[in-house]
Amino acid sequence: MATHIYTSVAANYLPKARVLANGIKKFHPDFVFHVVLCDAVPAWFSLDQEPFDSLIVLADLGLENPPQWIFKHTLVELSTGVKGFALEKLLALPGCTEVLYFDPDIVILSPLTRLLAEFANASILLTPHLAEPEIATGAILDNELSVLRHGIYNLGFIGIKNSPEGGRFASWWTARLNHFCYEDIPGGIFTDQRWADLVPAYFAEHKILRNPGYNVCTWNLTNRTVTGSLADGLLANGEPIAFYHFSGFDSGAQRGMLDKYGQSMHALYELREWYTAECERMGQTELAGIPWAYGFFDNGEPVVNPQRRLYRERADLQAGFPNPYSTLDADRSYLHWFRLNSYDASELQNGSEQPKPIDTPDYRVFVIAAPGDAPFAQDTLDAVLQRTVRSDQIFFVSSPAILPQLAIPASTTHVGLELSRYDDLFAAVLDRFADKDALFIRAGAVPPDKWDLRLAWSSVRQPDIATVSPLDDRLVDKSGRLRSSYGQDFLDRLCYWYSHPADVETGSFSHDCVYVRAAAAREIAALDKRLDPRRLLDGSVRLRYSNVLATHICVTWRRPRATGEAIASHPTDSGALARVRDRIRGYASDKGVVPPFVAQRMTGPNLHILHDWGGGVENWVEHYCNAD
């Protein structure tokens, strides 16, 4: 009779799996440890040299069409989607009494004897993200709202007894993960986790483990006090910690939330230092950069998420291209088909085999210079003229008095308004030009290339928004922390709540650079005719519109030429914004949403991408720019 443990990784996560396996073997040398490798097996890999008892590869799981099934999933979706298949395989092994799954970024700190005793009265063991209600508003936002999006139970751990009820659960879970293991929060699922919310309703033989020593993580530190030391043992609310979860470790999100909620718990910093050293000892630096084998077509071109989503949504493509990775025959290549037929799959014409082209929003661009912003106006106007795709729809809004100071091309329409405040100019433009979407940029801001289409693209993807605004470098201090109305809490949530395909909603917006949807503005205007930025924000909240921070672009701010001081070439010169960008992008990469090579390829001197949304922004922009 044996207890079986398994985890699921790509090759770059093998160091973490080694740390997990070493912890299991330290306390339970008789447990059988399996690693499910959702990747190609590296040539150097030798099971004899690893702390694992067994290697399970995708070919062992009985997938109906492995290349097709794999292609439909991102790395995170695949790594969680295989868990049901592997569970059924392990339960079928002779002598298996129970199976425990642990995420690879979990570390075992004490014996699991008490946990296994729970199987005496249950066949399914779950640990909730939260076992106590939050009190502070910030913790509700960080933790309770996040749990409602991602699932009540954290499936970084699950335990299944080899019983009829355990087998029934395994079959049900596998069937769901086979077809519905995607990161689709708007659609009601988040990989494998949201399915576990149904367990208490469907399976009587379950137990929810509320012991504070199980699955300790930054998301439950508000109600768990960690004491002790590595030498003497770590305790959570006086209970021995069985296992600690380093979720978000590589991205820096774990450290950010630890600083926020565990700053007084010195034992956790000692644990973090130890874990960092252990991962390094297990090969972190050496293996962290291994690319995911299934992230590329067979010609070496990277697969981007829109290609995966479209393929999994259309049965005709699956039938026509049974191996979507293959590119050798152009007539049978999904990649070649996608290049010729790239479009927004949600906009198909009813009953038509031909795709409907992406609808481009109709918008105007307004460069606004209040009298006090006059020294900045030329820099902003020059940058906008060079970097705006819709160059025939640029309007310069200012008092006529500052025109002699500027070189305004004939293609730019001047709107003369004798108003002294930016907010008043903003309101007047919205009132006068209410028939189309409006994109505002204040003198002093310098946008990246194709900035207008990037913000417009965000509005297309989110039909219930009122405004979209970019992140700008004035929100960032020298340490790379967000300031102003966003604050550090917002950056933490930005990292923690990253989710394709939704941009990040915010209770505010940078109204010095903002895309305003005309339909929303008109409806809000019915509440209050004068739509300055604050009234626009308040009205959107009252009518339940969203305000979105489009983190896939950012703007920088320049000193006026009149000062004679040097002008920064782009925001990353300061280093601070680079740290914010790398932190958010790193979190996304850690979750397998944005492959690092895509982020690197798309980052240039005039284009600063915090998230590239799996290539979606670039695909959409290039589709428009190259259209006849």
Short mmCIF file of C-alpha atoms in Angstrom, two decimals, residues 128-489:
data_model
loop_
_atom_site.label_atom_id
_atom_site.label_comp_id
_atom_site.label_asym_id
_atom_site.label_seq_id
_atom_site.Cartn_x
_atom_site.Cartn_y
_atom_site.Cartn_z
CA PRO A 128 -9.59 27.03 0.61
CA HIS A 129 -7.66 30.11 -0.39
CA LEU A 130 -9.19 31.83 2.62
CA ALA A 131 -10.52 30.26 5.81
CA GLU A 132 -11.48 33.48 7.61
CA PRO A 133 -13.32 36.61 6.39
CA GLU A 134 -11.23 39.66 5.52
CA ILE A 135 -11.83 42.91 7.35
CA ALA A 136 -9.73 45.62 5.70
CA THR A 137 -10.91 46.98 2.36
CA GLY A 138 -7.51 46.42 0.76
CA ALA A 139 -7.51 42.77 1.81
CA ILE A 140 -11.04 42.31 0.46
CA LEU A 141 -9.85 43.67 -2.89
CA ASP A 142 -6.64 41.66 -2.91
CA ASN A 143 -7.97 38.40 -1.55
CA GLU A 144 -11.73 37.93 -1.43
CA LEU A 145 -12.45 39.46 -4.83
CA SER A 146 -9.53 37.56 -6.32
CA VAL A 147 -10.87 34.30 -4.86
CA LEU A 148 -14.29 34.98 -6.38
CA ARG A 149 -12.59 35.28 -9.77
CA HIS A 150 -10.17 32.38 -9.52
CA GLY A 151 -11.92 29.83 -7.32
CA ILE A 152 -12.76 29.22 -3.66
CA TYR A 153 -10.23 26.40 -3.31
CA ASN A 154 -6.56 26.56 -4.22
CA LEU A 155 -5.74 23.56 -6.33
CA GLY A 156 -2.06 23.96 -5.68
CA PHE A 157 -3.03 21.06 -3.43
CA ILE A 158 -5.69 18.40 -3.69
CA GLY A 159 -5.90 14.98 -2.07
CA ILE A 160 -7.86 12.02 -3.46
CA LYS A 161 -8.48 8.70 -1.74
CA ASN A 162 -8.49 5.56 -3.87
CA SER A 163 -12.15 4.83 -3.17
CA PRO A 164 -15.29 4.65 -5.33
CA GLU A 165 -16.05 8.29 -4.51
CA GLY A 166 -12.46 9.31 -5.21
CA GLY A 167 -12.57 7.49 -8.53
CA ARG A 168 -15.89 9.11 -9.41
CA PHE A 169 -14.38 12.53 -8.73
CA ALA A 170 -11.29 11.74 -10.81
CA SER A 171 -13.40 10.71 -13.81
CA TRP A 172 -15.60 13.81 -13.53
CA TRP A 173 -12.64 16.17 -13.10
CA THR A 174 -10.74 14.65 -16.01
CA ALA A 175 -13.75 15.02 -18.30
CA ARG A 176 -14.11 18.68 -17.38
CA LEU A 177 -10.41 19.46 -17.74
CA ASN A 178 -10.26 17.65 -21.06
CA HIS A 179 -12.59 20.22 -22.62
CA PHE A 180 -12.77 23.16 -20.24
CA CYS A 181 -9.42 23.93 -18.64
CA TYR A 182 -8.88 27.46 -19.86
CA GLU A 183 -8.12 30.80 -18.27
CA ASP A 184 -11.45 32.41 -19.08
CA ILE A 185 -12.63 34.34 -16.05
CA PRO A 186 -15.36 36.21 -18.02
CA GLY A 187 -16.62 32.78 -19.13
CA GLY A 188 -16.71 31.48 -15.56
CA ILE A 189 -13.64 29.23 -15.49
CA PHE A 190 -10.06 29.62 -14.33
CA THR A 191 -8.06 26.60 -15.48
CA ASP A 192 -8.83 23.67 -13.13
CA GLN A 193 -9.76 25.65 -10.02
CA ARG A 194 -13.30 26.86 -10.58
CA TRP A 195 -14.45 23.27 -11.14
CA ALA A 196 -13.53 22.47 -7.53
CA ASP A 197 -16.14 25.01 -6.37
CA LEU A 198 -18.71 22.35 -7.32
CA VAL A 199 -17.16 19.58 -5.22
CA PRO A 200 -19.18 20.25 -2.02
CA ALA A 201 -22.40 20.03 -4.04
CA TYR A 202 -21.47 16.97 -6.11
CA PHE A 203 -19.40 14.78 -3.79
CA ALA A 204 -20.52 14.00 -0.25
CA GLU A 205 -17.19 12.47 0.82
CA HIS A 206 -15.19 15.67 0.81
CA LYS A 207 -13.48 17.65 3.53
CA ILE A 208 -12.38 21.27 3.51
CA LEU A 209 -9.13 21.57 5.46
CA ARG A 210 -9.11 24.75 7.53
CA ASN A 211 -5.99 23.93 9.53
CA PRO A 212 -3.83 27.09 9.32
CA GLY A 213 -0.74 24.97 8.68
CA TYR A 214 -1.97 23.78 5.29
CA ASN A 215 -1.27 25.74 2.09
CA VAL A 216 0.05 28.86 3.80
CA CYS A 217 0.49 31.62 1.23
CA THR A 218 0.52 35.40 1.00
CA TRP A 219 -3.20 35.43 0.20
CA ASN A 220 -4.08 34.08 3.67
CA LEU A 221 -1.48 35.86 5.82
CA THR A 222 -4.06 38.40 6.99
CA ASN A 223 -5.49 35.68 9.24
CA ARG A 224 -2.40 33.55 9.87
CA THR A 225 0.52 34.61 12.04
CA VAL A 226 3.71 32.71 11.21
CA THR A 227 6.28 32.26 13.96
CA GLY A 228 9.26 30.04 14.71
CA SER A 229 12.28 29.34 12.56
CA LEU A 230 13.54 26.83 10.04
CA ALA A 231 15.71 25.23 12.68
CA ASP A 232 12.97 24.90 15.31
CA GLY A 233 9.98 24.57 12.99
CA LEU A 234 7.52 27.09 11.54
CA LEU A 235 4.07 27.58 13.02
CA ALA A 236 0.94 29.25 11.66
CA ASN A 237 -1.39 30.36 14.46
CA GLY A 238 0.47 27.90 16.67
CA GLU A 239 0.01 24.93 14.29
CA PRO A 240 2.98 23.30 12.51
CA ILE A 241 3.14 24.40 8.88
CA ALA A 242 2.83 21.29 6.73
CA PHE A 243 3.38 23.06 3.42
CA TYR A 244 3.96 26.62 2.25
CA HIS A 245 3.01 27.88 -1.22
CA PHE A 246 5.38 30.29 -3.03
CA SER A 247 2.80 31.41 -5.60
CA GLY A 248 4.07 34.35 -7.68
CA PHE A 249 7.66 33.76 -6.57
CA ASP A 250 9.45 34.33 -9.89
CA SER A 251 7.49 37.44 -10.86
CA GLY A 252 8.13 39.30 -7.62
CA ALA A 253 4.41 39.34 -6.78
CA GLN A 254 5.01 36.97 -3.86
CA ARG A 255 7.58 39.32 -2.37
CA GLY A 256 5.29 42.32 -2.88
CA MET A 257 2.39 40.68 -1.08
CA LEU A 258 4.69 39.32 1.64
CA ASP A 259 5.93 42.85 2.29
CA LYS A 260 2.34 44.01 2.46
CA TYR A 261 0.79 41.34 4.68
CA GLY A 262 3.70 39.52 6.33
CA GLN A 263 6.19 42.27 6.99
CA SER A 264 6.28 41.55 10.73
CA MET A 265 6.69 37.79 10.24
CA HIS A 266 10.46 37.49 10.11
CA ALA A 267 10.27 33.70 9.84
CA LEU A 268 8.74 34.03 6.37
CA TYR A 269 11.67 36.10 5.14
CA GLU A 270 14.04 33.46 6.46
CA LEU A 271 11.97 30.84 4.64
CA ARG A 272 12.05 32.87 1.44
CA GLU A 273 15.84 33.22 1.57
CA TRP A 274 16.17 29.48 2.13
CA TYR A 275 13.80 28.69 -0.75
CA THR A 276 15.67 31.03 -3.09
CA ALA A 277 18.93 29.28 -2.24
CA GLU A 278 17.40 25.81 -2.61
CA CYS A 279 15.94 26.61 -6.03
CA GLU A 280 19.31 27.96 -7.08
CA ARG A 281 21.04 24.83 -5.80
CA MET A 282 18.58 22.76 -7.84
CA GLY A 283 19.48 24.61 -11.07
CA GLN A 284 17.23 27.68 -11.17
CA THR A 285 19.63 29.94 -13.07
CA GLU A 286 20.64 27.21 -15.45
CA LEU A 287 17.15 25.98 -16.35
CA ALA A 288 14.87 28.99 -15.89
CA GLY A 289 15.34 30.16 -19.48
CA ILE A 290 14.45 26.87 -21.20
CA PRO A 291 11.76 27.68 -23.79
CA TRP A 292 8.56 25.66 -23.74
CA ALA A 293 8.71 23.13 -26.58
CA TYR A 294 5.02 23.54 -27.39
CA GLY A 295 5.29 27.31 -27.67
CA PHE A 296 6.51 27.07 -31.29
CA PHE A 297 5.34 25.80 -34.65
CA ASP A 298 7.64 23.22 -36.19
CA ASN A 299 9.28 25.95 -38.29
CA GLY A 300 10.40 27.74 -35.12
CA GLU A 301 7.84 30.54 -35.23
CA PRO A 302 6.25 31.25 -31.82
CA VAL A 303 2.61 30.37 -31.24
CA VAL A 304 0.61 33.31 -29.89
CA ASN A 305 -2.52 33.03 -27.79
CA PRO A 306 -5.02 34.31 -30.42
CA GLN A 307 -3.96 31.39 -32.61
CA ARG A 308 -4.65 28.95 -29.80
CA ARG A 309 -8.02 30.47 -28.91
CA LEU A 310 -9.29 30.56 -32.48
CA TYR A 311 -8.26 26.97 -33.08
CA ARG A 312 -9.99 25.62 -29.98
CA GLU A 313 -13.18 27.57 -30.77
CA ARG A 314 -13.62 26.20 -34.30
CA ALA A 315 -14.29 22.54 -35.04
CA ASP A 316 -13.71 23.09 -38.77
CA LEU A 317 -10.14 24.24 -38.12
CA GLN A 318 -9.50 21.26 -35.88
CA ALA A 319 -10.79 18.91 -38.58
CA GLY A 320 -8.87 20.68 -41.33
CA PHE A 321 -5.59 20.92 -39.41
CA PRO A 322 -5.34 17.87 -37.13
CA ASN A 323 -1.73 18.80 -36.28
CA PRO A 324 -1.77 22.59 -35.96
CA TYR A 325 1.97 22.70 -35.26
CA SER A 326 2.83 21.37 -38.73
CA THR A 327 3.91 23.94 -41.33
CA LEU A 328 5.70 21.84 -43.95
CA ASP A 329 2.77 21.77 -46.38
CA ALA A 330 1.35 25.30 -46.80
CA ASP A 331 -1.98 23.90 -47.99
CA ARG A 332 -2.33 21.90 -44.78
CA SER A 333 -0.76 24.38 -42.41
CA TYR A 334 -2.87 26.13 -39.77
CA LEU A 335 -0.18 28.82 -39.44
CA HIS A 336 -0.43 29.67 -43.15
CA TRP A 337 -4.21 29.68 -42.97
CA PHE A 338 -4.12 31.99 -39.96
CA ARG A 339 -1.81 34.45 -41.76
CA LEU A 340 -4.25 34.67 -44.64
CA ASN A 341 -7.39 34.82 -42.52
CA SER A 342 -6.38 36.68 -39.38
CA TYR A 343 -9.43 38.35 -37.87
CA ASP A 344 -11.43 38.73 -34.69
CA ALA A 345 -13.13 35.34 -34.34
CA SER A 346 -15.94 36.81 -32.26
CA GLU A 347 -17.15 38.85 -35.23
CA LEU A 348 -18.26 36.12 -37.66
CA GLN A 349 -21.14 36.92 -39.96
CA ASN A 350 -24.15 34.74 -39.29
CA GLY A 351 -24.35 31.89 -41.76
CA SER A 352 -21.26 33.02 -43.66
CA GLU A 353 -18.06 31.08 -44.15
CA GLN A 354 -16.14 34.30 -44.69
CA PRO A 355 -14.89 36.21 -41.66
CA LYS A 356 -16.17 39.67 -41.02
CA PRO A 357 -13.30 42.20 -40.85
CA ILE A 358 -12.52 43.73 -37.50
CA ASP A 359 -14.61 46.80 -36.84
CA THR A 360 -12.35 49.80 -36.37
CA PRO A 361 -13.73 52.32 -33.89
CA ASP A 362 -14.36 55.77 -35.29
CA TYR A 363 -12.43 58.27 -33.20
CA ARG A 364 -10.77 61.67 -33.22
CA VAL A 365 -7.50 62.59 -31.53
CA PHE A 366 -7.41 65.79 -29.47
CA VAL A 367 -4.14 67.33 -28.32
CA ILE A 368 -5.09 69.79 -25.58
CA ALA A 369 -2.86 72.62 -24.39
CA ALA A 370 -4.08 74.77 -21.53
CA PRO A 371 -2.19 78.09 -21.23
CA GLY A 372 0.11 76.68 -18.57
CA ASP A 373 0.94 73.72 -20.81
CA ALA A 374 2.06 75.85 -23.78
CA PRO A 375 5.82 75.13 -23.32
CA PHE A 376 5.10 71.40 -23.68
CA ALA A 377 2.76 71.64 -26.65
CA GLN A 378 5.24 71.38 -29.53
CA ASP A 379 6.92 68.24 -28.19
CA THR A 380 3.61 66.49 -27.72
CA LEU A 381 2.21 67.64 -31.04
CA ASP A 382 5.33 66.48 -32.92
CA ALA A 383 5.22 63.07 -31.26
CA VAL A 384 1.50 62.67 -31.91
CA LEU A 385 1.91 63.59 -35.58
CA GLN A 386 4.66 61.00 -35.99
CA ARG A 387 3.10 58.17 -33.99
CA THR A 388 -0.64 58.37 -34.59
CA VAL A 389 -2.15 56.01 -37.15
CA ARG A 390 -5.28 58.09 -37.66
CA SER A 391 -3.27 61.16 -38.63
CA ASP A 392 -6.16 62.70 -40.58
CA GLN A 393 -8.22 63.07 -37.40
CA ILE A 394 -5.85 65.12 -35.21
CA PHE A 395 -7.23 68.27 -33.56
CA PHE A 396 -5.16 70.77 -31.59
CA VAL A 397 -7.23 72.40 -28.83
CA SER A 398 -5.94 75.60 -27.20
CA SER A 399 -6.40 79.32 -26.80
CA PRO A 400 -5.64 81.10 -30.09
CA ALA A 401 -3.06 83.17 -28.19
CA ILE A 402 -0.48 80.36 -28.11
CA LEU A 403 -0.64 79.52 -31.82
CA PRO A 404 2.18 81.88 -32.87
CA GLN A 405 4.57 79.91 -30.67
CA LEU A 406 3.90 76.63 -32.49
CA ALA A 407 4.43 74.98 -35.85
CA ILE A 408 1.10 73.33 -36.62
CA PRO A 409 0.80 71.52 -39.97
CA ALA A 410 -2.14 72.20 -42.26
CA SER A 411 -3.40 68.64 -41.76
CA THR A 412 -4.12 69.36 -38.08
CA THR A 413 -7.36 71.15 -37.25
CA HIS A 414 -7.13 73.87 -34.62
CA VAL A 415 -10.02 74.25 -32.19
CA GLY A 416 -9.78 77.64 -30.50
CA LEU A 417 -11.30 77.89 -27.03
CA GLU A 418 -10.79 80.76 -24.58
CA LEU A 419 -10.59 78.52 -21.53
CA SER A 420 -7.79 78.43 -18.98
CA ARG A 421 -8.14 74.99 -17.38
CA TYR A 422 -7.46 71.61 -18.93
CA ASP A 423 -10.62 70.16 -17.38
CA ASP A 424 -12.72 72.90 -18.98
CA LEU A 425 -11.16 72.28 -22.38
CA PHE A 426 -11.77 68.54 -21.95
CA ALA A 427 -15.43 69.13 -21.13
CA ALA A 428 -15.93 71.54 -24.03
CA VAL A 429 -14.50 69.09 -26.54
CA LEU A 430 -16.68 66.24 -25.30
CA ASP A 431 -19.72 68.48 -25.56
CA ARG A 432 -18.92 69.71 -29.08
CA PHE A 433 -17.65 66.44 -30.59
CA ALA A 434 -20.11 63.90 -29.21
CA ASP A 435 -20.66 61.87 -32.38
CA LYS A 436 -17.42 59.86 -32.26
CA ASP A 437 -15.07 58.34 -29.73
CA ALA A 438 -12.51 60.85 -28.49
CA LEU A 439 -8.85 60.26 -27.66
CA PHE A 440 -7.38 63.02 -25.47
CA ILE A 441 -3.73 63.73 -24.82
CA ARG A 442 -2.51 66.68 -22.81
CA ALA A 443 0.50 68.77 -23.79
CA GLY A 444 3.45 67.27 -21.97
CA ALA A 445 2.63 63.65 -22.72
CA VAL A 446 4.60 61.70 -25.33
CA PRO A 447 2.97 58.44 -26.50
CA PRO A 448 4.55 55.34 -28.05
CA ASP A 449 4.14 54.34 -31.68
CA LYS A 450 0.60 53.54 -32.86
CA TRP A 451 -0.69 54.53 -29.45
CA ASP A 452 -4.12 55.50 -30.72
CA LEU A 453 -4.86 52.10 -32.25
CA ARG A 454 -3.61 50.35 -29.15
CA LEU A 455 -6.03 52.22 -26.92
CA ALA A 456 -8.80 51.84 -29.48
CA TRP A 457 -8.10 48.10 -29.63
CA SER A 458 -8.66 47.88 -25.88
CA SER A 459 -12.02 49.58 -26.27
CA VAL A 460 -13.03 47.09 -28.98
CA ARG A 461 -12.22 44.17 -26.70
CA GLN A 462 -14.25 45.54 -23.80
CA PRO A 463 -17.70 46.72 -24.92
CA ASP A 464 -18.78 47.84 -21.45
CA ILE A 465 -16.03 50.38 -20.85
CA ALA A 466 -16.37 54.15 -20.72
CA THR A 467 -12.66 54.98 -20.81
CA VAL A 468 -9.28 53.41 -21.49
CA SER A 469 -6.07 55.09 -20.34
CA PRO A 470 -2.43 53.96 -20.40
CA LEU A 471 0.02 53.66 -17.56
CA ASP A 472 2.35 56.67 -17.51
CA ASP A 473 5.72 57.20 -15.94
CA ARG A 474 4.55 60.01 -13.66
CA LEU A 475 2.77 57.37 -11.60
CA VAL A 476 6.06 55.68 -10.77
CA ASP A 477 8.61 56.63 -8.12
CA LYS A 478 12.32 55.84 -8.32
CA SER A 479 11.87 52.41 -6.78
CA GLY A 480 9.39 51.37 -9.46
CA ARG A 481 6.40 51.60 -7.13
CA LEU A 482 3.19 53.18 -8.30
CA ARG A 483 2.15 56.40 -6.63
CA SER A 484 -0.62 58.95 -7.20
CA SER A 485 -4.21 57.69 -7.04
CA TYR A 486 -3.21 54.13 -7.97
CA GLY A 487 -0.79 53.42 -5.14
CA GLN A 488 1.18 50.28 -4.43
CA ASP A 489 -2.02 48.34 -3.73
#
